[in-house]
Amino acid sequence: EAGVTQFPSHSVIEKGQTVTLRCDPISGHDNLYWYRRVMGKEIKFLLHFVKESKQDESGMPNNRFLAERTGGTYSTLKVQPAELEDSGVYFCASSHTSGGAGEQFFGPGTRLTVL
Amino acid sequence: QKEVEQNSGPLSVPEGAIASLNCTYSDRGSQSFFWYRQYSGKSPELIMFIYSNGDKEDGRFTAQLNKASQYVSLLIRDSQPSDSATYLCAVGGGSQGNLIFGKGTKLSVKP
């Protein structure tokens, strides 16, 4: 069974540009999560999809971040315009369990560097 | 603000010893608890989860939960150099599905 995949693995952009990250969850997992780790800090929750619906987006830092999961399969996270403080590793995770925090399986992450 | 605290380490143990990793959490209503292992530059890998007070054993790993003390621990028996990694404690965020992570404890197992 394929795990969670993310693309790209690395992205280097300049301040003000746009970047779109993609996550493909484990097949059959309705729950998809985005997390972010900035240097020196803990991994922090961004948002949670159940199928195509946003269940919880309380962790999204501001309206420069837009996440979508059309069709309830893969998800994209767009940052527009990117700022220096957006640099970090963006992880996607998926789980099968509904209700509460079940066992979440993480992708390899996208390392975003904003110059 | 819900928080999860871990000693950042590094925790250094000799090969074959027991490594003990600890974690405390602030939200008394938390229901689910997870330990992830993360090698440098890799994704967090789920190694243990526990939902009830007491101990849960899986191979060389034992997770311990004490909800009254808001304390979770991970014991690694017969530690191997390949166990050297950062261990992340994560707590389920109540009724929501998100995880709240600690900063992680770096474990080094010396041959």
mmCIF file of C-alpha atoms in Angstrom:
data_model
loop_
_atom_site.group_PDB
_atom_site.id
_atom_site.type_symbol
_atom_site.label_atom_id
_atom_site.label_comp_id
_atom_site.label_asym_id
_atom_site.label_seq_id
_atom_site.Cartn_x
_atom_site.Cartn_y
_atom_site.Cartn_z
ATOM 1 C CA GLU A 1 0.000 0.000 0.000
ATOM 2 C CA ALA A 2 1.392 3.364 -1.010
ATOM 3 C CA GLY A 3 1.918 5.883 1.749
ATOM 4 C CA VAL A 4 1.161 9.577 1.799
ATOM 5 C CA THR A 5 2.980 11.367 -0.983
ATOM 6 C CA GLN A 6 3.779 15.050 -1.315
ATOM 7 C CA PHE A 7 5.037 17.177 -4.150
ATOM 8 C CA PRO A 8 7.379 18.937 -4.521
ATOM 9 C CA SER A 9 9.922 17.765 -1.981
ATOM 10 C CA HIS A 10 11.618 21.166 -2.010
ATOM 11 C CA SER A 11 10.579 24.592 -3.232
ATOM 12 C CA VAL A 12 12.594 27.780 -3.204
ATOM 13 C CA ILE A 13 10.698 30.940 -4.117
ATOM 14 C CA GLU A 14 11.045 34.652 -3.647
ATOM 15 C CA LYS A 15 8.936 36.736 -1.360
ATOM 16 C CA GLY A 16 5.707 37.712 -3.080
ATOM 17 C CA GLN A 17 5.559 34.670 -5.334
ATOM 18 C CA THR A 18 2.974 31.930 -5.235
ATOM 19 C CA VAL A 19 3.587 28.293 -4.401
ATOM 20 C CA THR A 20 1.235 25.321 -4.508
ATOM 21 C CA LEU A 21 1.935 22.185 -2.530
ATOM 22 C CA ARG A 22 0.229 18.904 -3.263
ATOM 23 C CA CYS A 23 -0.625 15.953 -1.051
ATOM 24 C CA ASP A 24 -1.941 12.541 -2.038
ATOM 25 C CA PRO A 25 -3.262 10.672 1.000
ATOM 26 C CA ILE A 26 -3.338 6.941 1.528
ATOM 27 C CA SER A 27 -6.088 5.473 -0.634
ATOM 28 C CA GLY A 28 -9.345 5.212 1.276
ATOM 29 C CA HIS A 29 -8.398 7.700 3.978
ATOM 30 C CA ASP A 30 -11.134 10.276 4.293
ATOM 31 C CA ASN A 31 -9.211 12.435 6.756
ATOM 32 C CA LEU A 32 -6.434 14.621 5.446
ATOM 33 C CA TYR A 33 -4.400 17.034 7.555
ATOM 34 C CA TRP A 34 -1.870 19.738 6.844
ATOM 35 C CA TYR A 35 0.820 20.595 9.373
ATOM 36 C CA ARG A 36 3.817 22.881 9.319
ATOM 37 C CA ARG A 37 7.124 22.932 11.140
ATOM 38 C CA VAL A 38 9.107 26.127 11.170
ATOM 39 C CA MET A 39 12.749 25.985 12.248
ATOM 40 C CA GLY A 40 13.203 25.475 15.973
ATOM 41 C CA LYS A 41 9.507 25.023 16.630
ATOM 42 C CA GLU A 42 7.162 22.119 17.031
ATOM 43 C CA ILE A 43 4.991 20.705 14.253
ATOM 44 C CA LYS A 44 1.787 22.746 14.201
ATOM 45 C CA PHE A 45 -1.625 21.894 12.824
ATOM 46 C CA LEU A 46 -2.972 23.934 9.908
ATOM 47 C CA LEU A 47 -6.210 22.306 8.843
ATOM 48 C CA HIS A 48 -8.216 19.113 8.547
ATOM 49 C CA PHE A 49 -10.363 17.825 5.694
ATOM 50 C CA VAL A 50 -12.963 15.116 5.922
ATOM 51 C CA LYS A 51 -13.402 14.067 2.347
ATOM 52 C CA GLU A 52 -13.783 17.337 0.461
ATOM 53 C CA SER A 53 -15.042 19.378 3.436
ATOM 54 C CA LYS A 54 -12.927 21.518 5.719
ATOM 55 C CA GLN A 55 -13.547 20.123 9.194
ATOM 56 C CA ASP A 56 -11.206 22.468 11.038
ATOM 57 C CA GLU A 57 -9.076 25.270 9.641
ATOM 58 C CA SER A 58 -8.285 26.930 12.956
ATOM 59 C CA GLY A 59 -4.538 26.550 12.435
ATOM 60 C CA MET A 60 -4.322 28.424 9.144
ATOM 61 C CA PRO A 61 -2.097 31.439 9.859
ATOM 62 C CA ASN A 62 -3.838 33.971 7.604
ATOM 63 C CA ASN A 63 -5.747 34.399 4.369
ATOM 64 C CA ARG A 64 -2.632 34.038 2.255
ATOM 65 C CA PHE A 65 -3.060 30.288 2.718
ATOM 66 C CA LEU A 66 -5.720 28.438 0.737
ATOM 67 C CA ALA A 67 -6.300 24.705 0.934
ATOM 68 C CA GLU A 68 -8.533 22.665 -1.307
ATOM 69 C CA ARG A 69 -9.493 19.042 -1.651
ATOM 70 C CA THR A 70 -11.721 18.839 -4.668
ATOM 71 C CA GLY A 71 -13.327 15.435 -5.072
ATOM 72 C CA GLY A 72 -12.071 14.313 -1.690
ATOM 73 C CA THR A 73 -8.870 12.792 -3.018
ATOM 74 C CA TYR A 74 -5.667 14.802 -3.225
ATOM 75 C CA SER A 75 -5.284 18.196 -1.603
ATOM 76 C CA THR A 76 -3.432 21.362 -2.497
ATOM 77 C CA LEU A 77 -2.153 24.102 -0.243
ATOM 78 C CA LYS A 78 -1.473 27.415 -1.953
ATOM 79 C CA VAL A 79 0.476 30.248 -0.408
ATOM 80 C CA GLN A 80 -0.094 33.579 -2.139
ATOM 81 C CA PRO A 81 1.808 35.839 -1.782
ATOM 82 C CA ALA A 82 4.558 34.043 0.109
ATOM 83 C CA GLU A 83 6.331 35.813 2.962
ATOM 84 C CA LEU A 84 9.679 35.048 4.608
ATOM 85 C CA GLU A 85 7.995 33.624 7.719
ATOM 86 C CA ASP A 86 6.228 30.991 5.607
ATOM 87 C CA SER A 87 9.491 29.067 5.274
ATOM 88 C CA GLY A 88 9.391 25.650 6.877
ATOM 89 C CA VAL A 89 8.472 22.046 6.239
ATOM 90 C CA TYR A 90 4.864 21.409 5.311
ATOM 91 C CA PHE A 91 3.622 17.949 6.190
ATOM 92 C CA CYS A 92 0.490 16.235 5.062
ATOM 93 C CA ALA A 93 -1.027 13.361 6.989
ATOM 94 C CA SER A 94 -4.013 11.108 6.477
ATOM 95 C CA SER A 95 -6.064 8.803 8.635
ATOM 96 C CA HIS A 96 -8.940 6.405 8.272
ATOM 97 C CA THR A 97 -10.470 6.864 11.720
ATOM 98 C CA SER A 98 -13.359 9.270 11.985
ATOM 99 C CA GLY A 99 -14.011 11.369 15.072
ATOM 100 C CA GLY A 100 -11.178 12.531 17.278
ATOM 101 C CA ALA A 101 -7.514 12.158 16.422
ATOM 102 C CA GLY A 102 -6.903 8.706 15.049
ATOM 103 C CA GLU A 103 -3.623 7.262 13.881
ATOM 104 C CA GLN A 104 -2.276 9.691 11.339
ATOM 105 C CA PHE A 105 0.305 8.734 8.752
ATOM 106 C CA PHE A 106 2.624 11.434 7.523
ATOM 107 C CA GLY A 107 4.057 12.195 4.149
ATOM 108 C CA PRO A 108 7.699 13.122 3.570
ATOM 109 C CA GLY A 109 6.962 16.830 3.656
ATOM 110 C CA THR A 110 7.669 19.756 1.372
ATOM 111 C CA ARG A 111 10.511 22.004 2.437
ATOM 112 C CA LEU A 112 9.573 25.554 1.484
ATOM 113 C CA THR A 113 12.177 28.293 1.477
ATOM 114 C CA VAL A 114 11.052 31.861 0.867
ATOM 115 C CA LEU A 115 13.900 34.245 0.028
ATOM 116 C CA GLN B 1 -3.431 27.248 24.670
ATOM 117 C CA LYS B 2 -2.999 23.480 24.593
ATOM 118 C CA GLU B 3 0.631 22.478 24.978
ATOM 119 C CA VAL B 4 2.767 19.366 24.910
ATOM 120 C CA GLU B 5 6.141 19.501 26.631
ATOM 121 C CA GLN B 6 9.143 17.289 26.061
ATOM 122 C CA ASN B 7 12.783 17.561 27.059
ATOM 123 C CA SER B 8 14.679 18.402 23.907
ATOM 124 C CA GLY B 9 17.651 16.272 24.918
ATOM 125 C CA PRO B 10 19.847 14.994 23.578
ATOM 126 C CA LEU B 11 19.280 11.846 25.573
ATOM 127 C CA SER B 12 22.245 9.545 25.233
ATOM 128 C CA VAL B 13 22.074 5.876 26.217
ATOM 129 C CA PRO B 14 24.438 2.944 25.588
ATOM 130 C CA GLU B 15 23.413 0.166 23.247
ATOM 131 C CA GLY B 16 21.301 -2.421 25.021
ATOM 132 C CA ALA B 17 20.056 -0.034 27.709
ATOM 133 C CA ILE B 18 16.506 1.198 28.297
ATOM 134 C CA ALA B 19 15.721 4.630 26.898
ATOM 135 C CA SER B 20 12.980 6.537 28.703
ATOM 136 C CA LEU B 21 11.263 9.422 26.951
ATOM 137 C CA ASN B 22 8.765 11.618 28.732
ATOM 138 C CA CYS B 23 6.001 13.995 27.780
ATOM 139 C CA THR B 24 3.459 16.115 29.646
ATOM 140 C CA TYR B 25 0.360 17.747 28.236
ATOM 141 C CA SER B 26 -1.826 20.607 29.377
ATOM 142 C CA ASP B 27 -5.331 19.653 28.202
ATOM 143 C CA ARG B 28 -6.919 17.335 30.738
ATOM 144 C CA GLY B 29 -9.616 16.425 28.223
ATOM 145 C CA SER B 30 -7.146 14.833 25.791
ATOM 146 C CA GLN B 31 -8.125 11.312 24.794
ATOM 147 C CA SER B 32 -5.476 10.003 22.422
ATOM 148 C CA PHE B 33 -1.710 9.938 22.627
ATOM 149 C CA PHE B 34 0.890 9.108 20.034
ATOM 150 C CA TRP B 35 4.614 8.614 19.723
ATOM 151 C CA TYR B 36 6.298 9.331 16.412
ATOM 152 C CA ARG B 37 9.890 8.675 15.455
ATOM 153 C CA GLN B 38 11.549 11.064 13.035
ATOM 154 C CA TYR B 39 14.909 10.470 11.435
ATOM 155 C CA SER B 40 16.721 13.561 10.213
ATOM 156 C CA GLY B 41 15.129 14.893 7.032
ATOM 157 C CA LYS B 42 12.416 12.230 7.029
ATOM 158 C CA SER B 43 8.716 12.180 7.841
ATOM 159 C CA PRO B 44 7.381 11.408 11.323
ATOM 160 C CA GLU B 45 6.687 7.673 11.613
ATOM 161 C CA LEU B 46 3.976 6.469 13.984
ATOM 162 C CA ILE B 47 5.401 3.883 16.380
ATOM 163 C CA MET B 48 2.937 3.753 19.272
ATOM 164 C CA PHE B 49 -0.473 5.030 20.276
ATOM 165 C CA ILE B 50 -2.300 4.708 23.571
ATOM 166 C CA TYR B 51 -5.796 5.718 24.623
ATOM 167 C CA SER B 52 -6.216 4.223 28.113
ATOM 168 C CA ASN B 53 -4.379 4.630 31.370
ATOM 169 C CA GLY B 54 -1.655 2.096 31.961
ATOM 170 C CA ASP B 55 0.932 0.422 29.791
ATOM 171 C CA LYS B 56 0.831 -0.726 26.206
ATOM 172 C CA GLU B 57 3.622 -2.905 24.864
ATOM 173 C CA ASP B 58 4.652 -3.536 21.262
ATOM 174 C CA GLY B 59 7.912 -5.359 20.796
ATOM 175 C CA ARG B 60 10.732 -3.350 22.377
ATOM 176 C CA PHE B 61 8.451 -0.338 22.871
ATOM 177 C CA THR B 62 6.181 0.367 25.840
ATOM 178 C CA ALA B 63 3.953 3.411 26.042
ATOM 179 C CA GLN B 64 2.731 4.476 29.466
ATOM 180 C CA LEU B 65 -0.160 6.845 30.117
ATOM 181 C CA ASN B 66 -1.190 8.509 33.361
ATOM 182 C CA LYS B 67 -4.127 10.820 32.714
ATOM 183 C CA ALA B 68 -4.317 11.998 36.333
ATOM 184 C CA SER B 69 -0.765 13.300 36.084
ATOM 185 C CA GLN B 70 -1.167 14.287 32.404
ATOM 186 C CA TYR B 71 1.938 12.312 31.599
ATOM 187 C CA VAL B 72 2.907 10.013 28.750
ATOM 188 C CA SER B 73 6.136 8.112 28.391
ATOM 189 C CA LEU B 74 7.834 5.822 25.919
ATOM 190 C CA LEU B 75 10.280 3.134 26.989
ATOM 191 C CA ILE B 76 12.599 1.549 24.465
ATOM 192 C CA ARG B 77 14.168 -1.676 25.706
ATOM 193 C CA ASP B 78 17.430 -3.081 24.349
ATOM 194 C CA SER B 79 18.141 0.210 22.575
ATOM 195 C CA GLN B 80 19.920 -0.067 19.247
ATOM 196 C CA PRO B 81 21.954 2.526 17.332
ATOM 197 C CA SER B 82 19.171 2.437 14.718
ATOM 198 C CA ASP B 83 16.819 3.861 17.370
ATOM 199 C CA SER B 84 18.778 7.102 17.268
ATOM 200 C CA ALA B 85 16.243 9.673 16.107
ATOM 201 C CA THR B 86 13.990 12.423 17.371
ATOM 202 C CA TYR B 87 10.920 11.131 19.192
ATOM 203 C CA LEU B 88 7.813 13.277 18.971
ATOM 204 C CA CYS B 89 4.991 13.101 21.477
ATOM 205 C CA ALA B 90 1.606 14.078 20.041
ATOM 206 C CA VAL B 91 -1.737 14.478 21.753
ATOM 207 C CA GLY B 92 -5.138 14.349 20.115
ATOM 208 C CA GLY B 93 -6.805 17.748 20.239
ATOM 209 C CA GLY B 94 -10.028 16.770 22.012
ATOM 210 C CA SER B 95 -13.024 16.359 19.719
ATOM 211 C CA GLN B 96 -11.095 17.737 16.781
ATOM 212 C CA GLY B 97 -8.895 15.545 14.678
ATOM 213 C CA ASN B 98 -5.731 17.569 14.928
ATOM 214 C CA LEU B 99 -2.601 16.521 16.797
ATOM 215 C CA ILE B 100 -0.684 18.790 19.134
ATOM 216 C CA PHE B 101 3.019 18.017 19.041
ATOM 217 C CA GLY B 102 5.869 18.523 21.424
ATOM 218 C CA LYS B 103 9.184 19.753 20.077
ATOM 219 C CA GLY B 104 10.636 16.265 20.305
ATOM 220 C CA THR B 105 13.427 14.563 22.215
ATOM 221 C CA LYS B 106 16.580 13.653 20.360
ATOM 222 C CA LEU B 107 17.785 10.185 21.325
ATOM 223 C CA SER B 108 21.302 8.973 20.655
ATOM 224 C CA VAL B 109 22.146 5.309 21.212
ATOM 225 C CA LYS B 110 25.887 4.769 21.435
ATOM 226 C CA PRO B 111 27.371 1.433 20.256
#
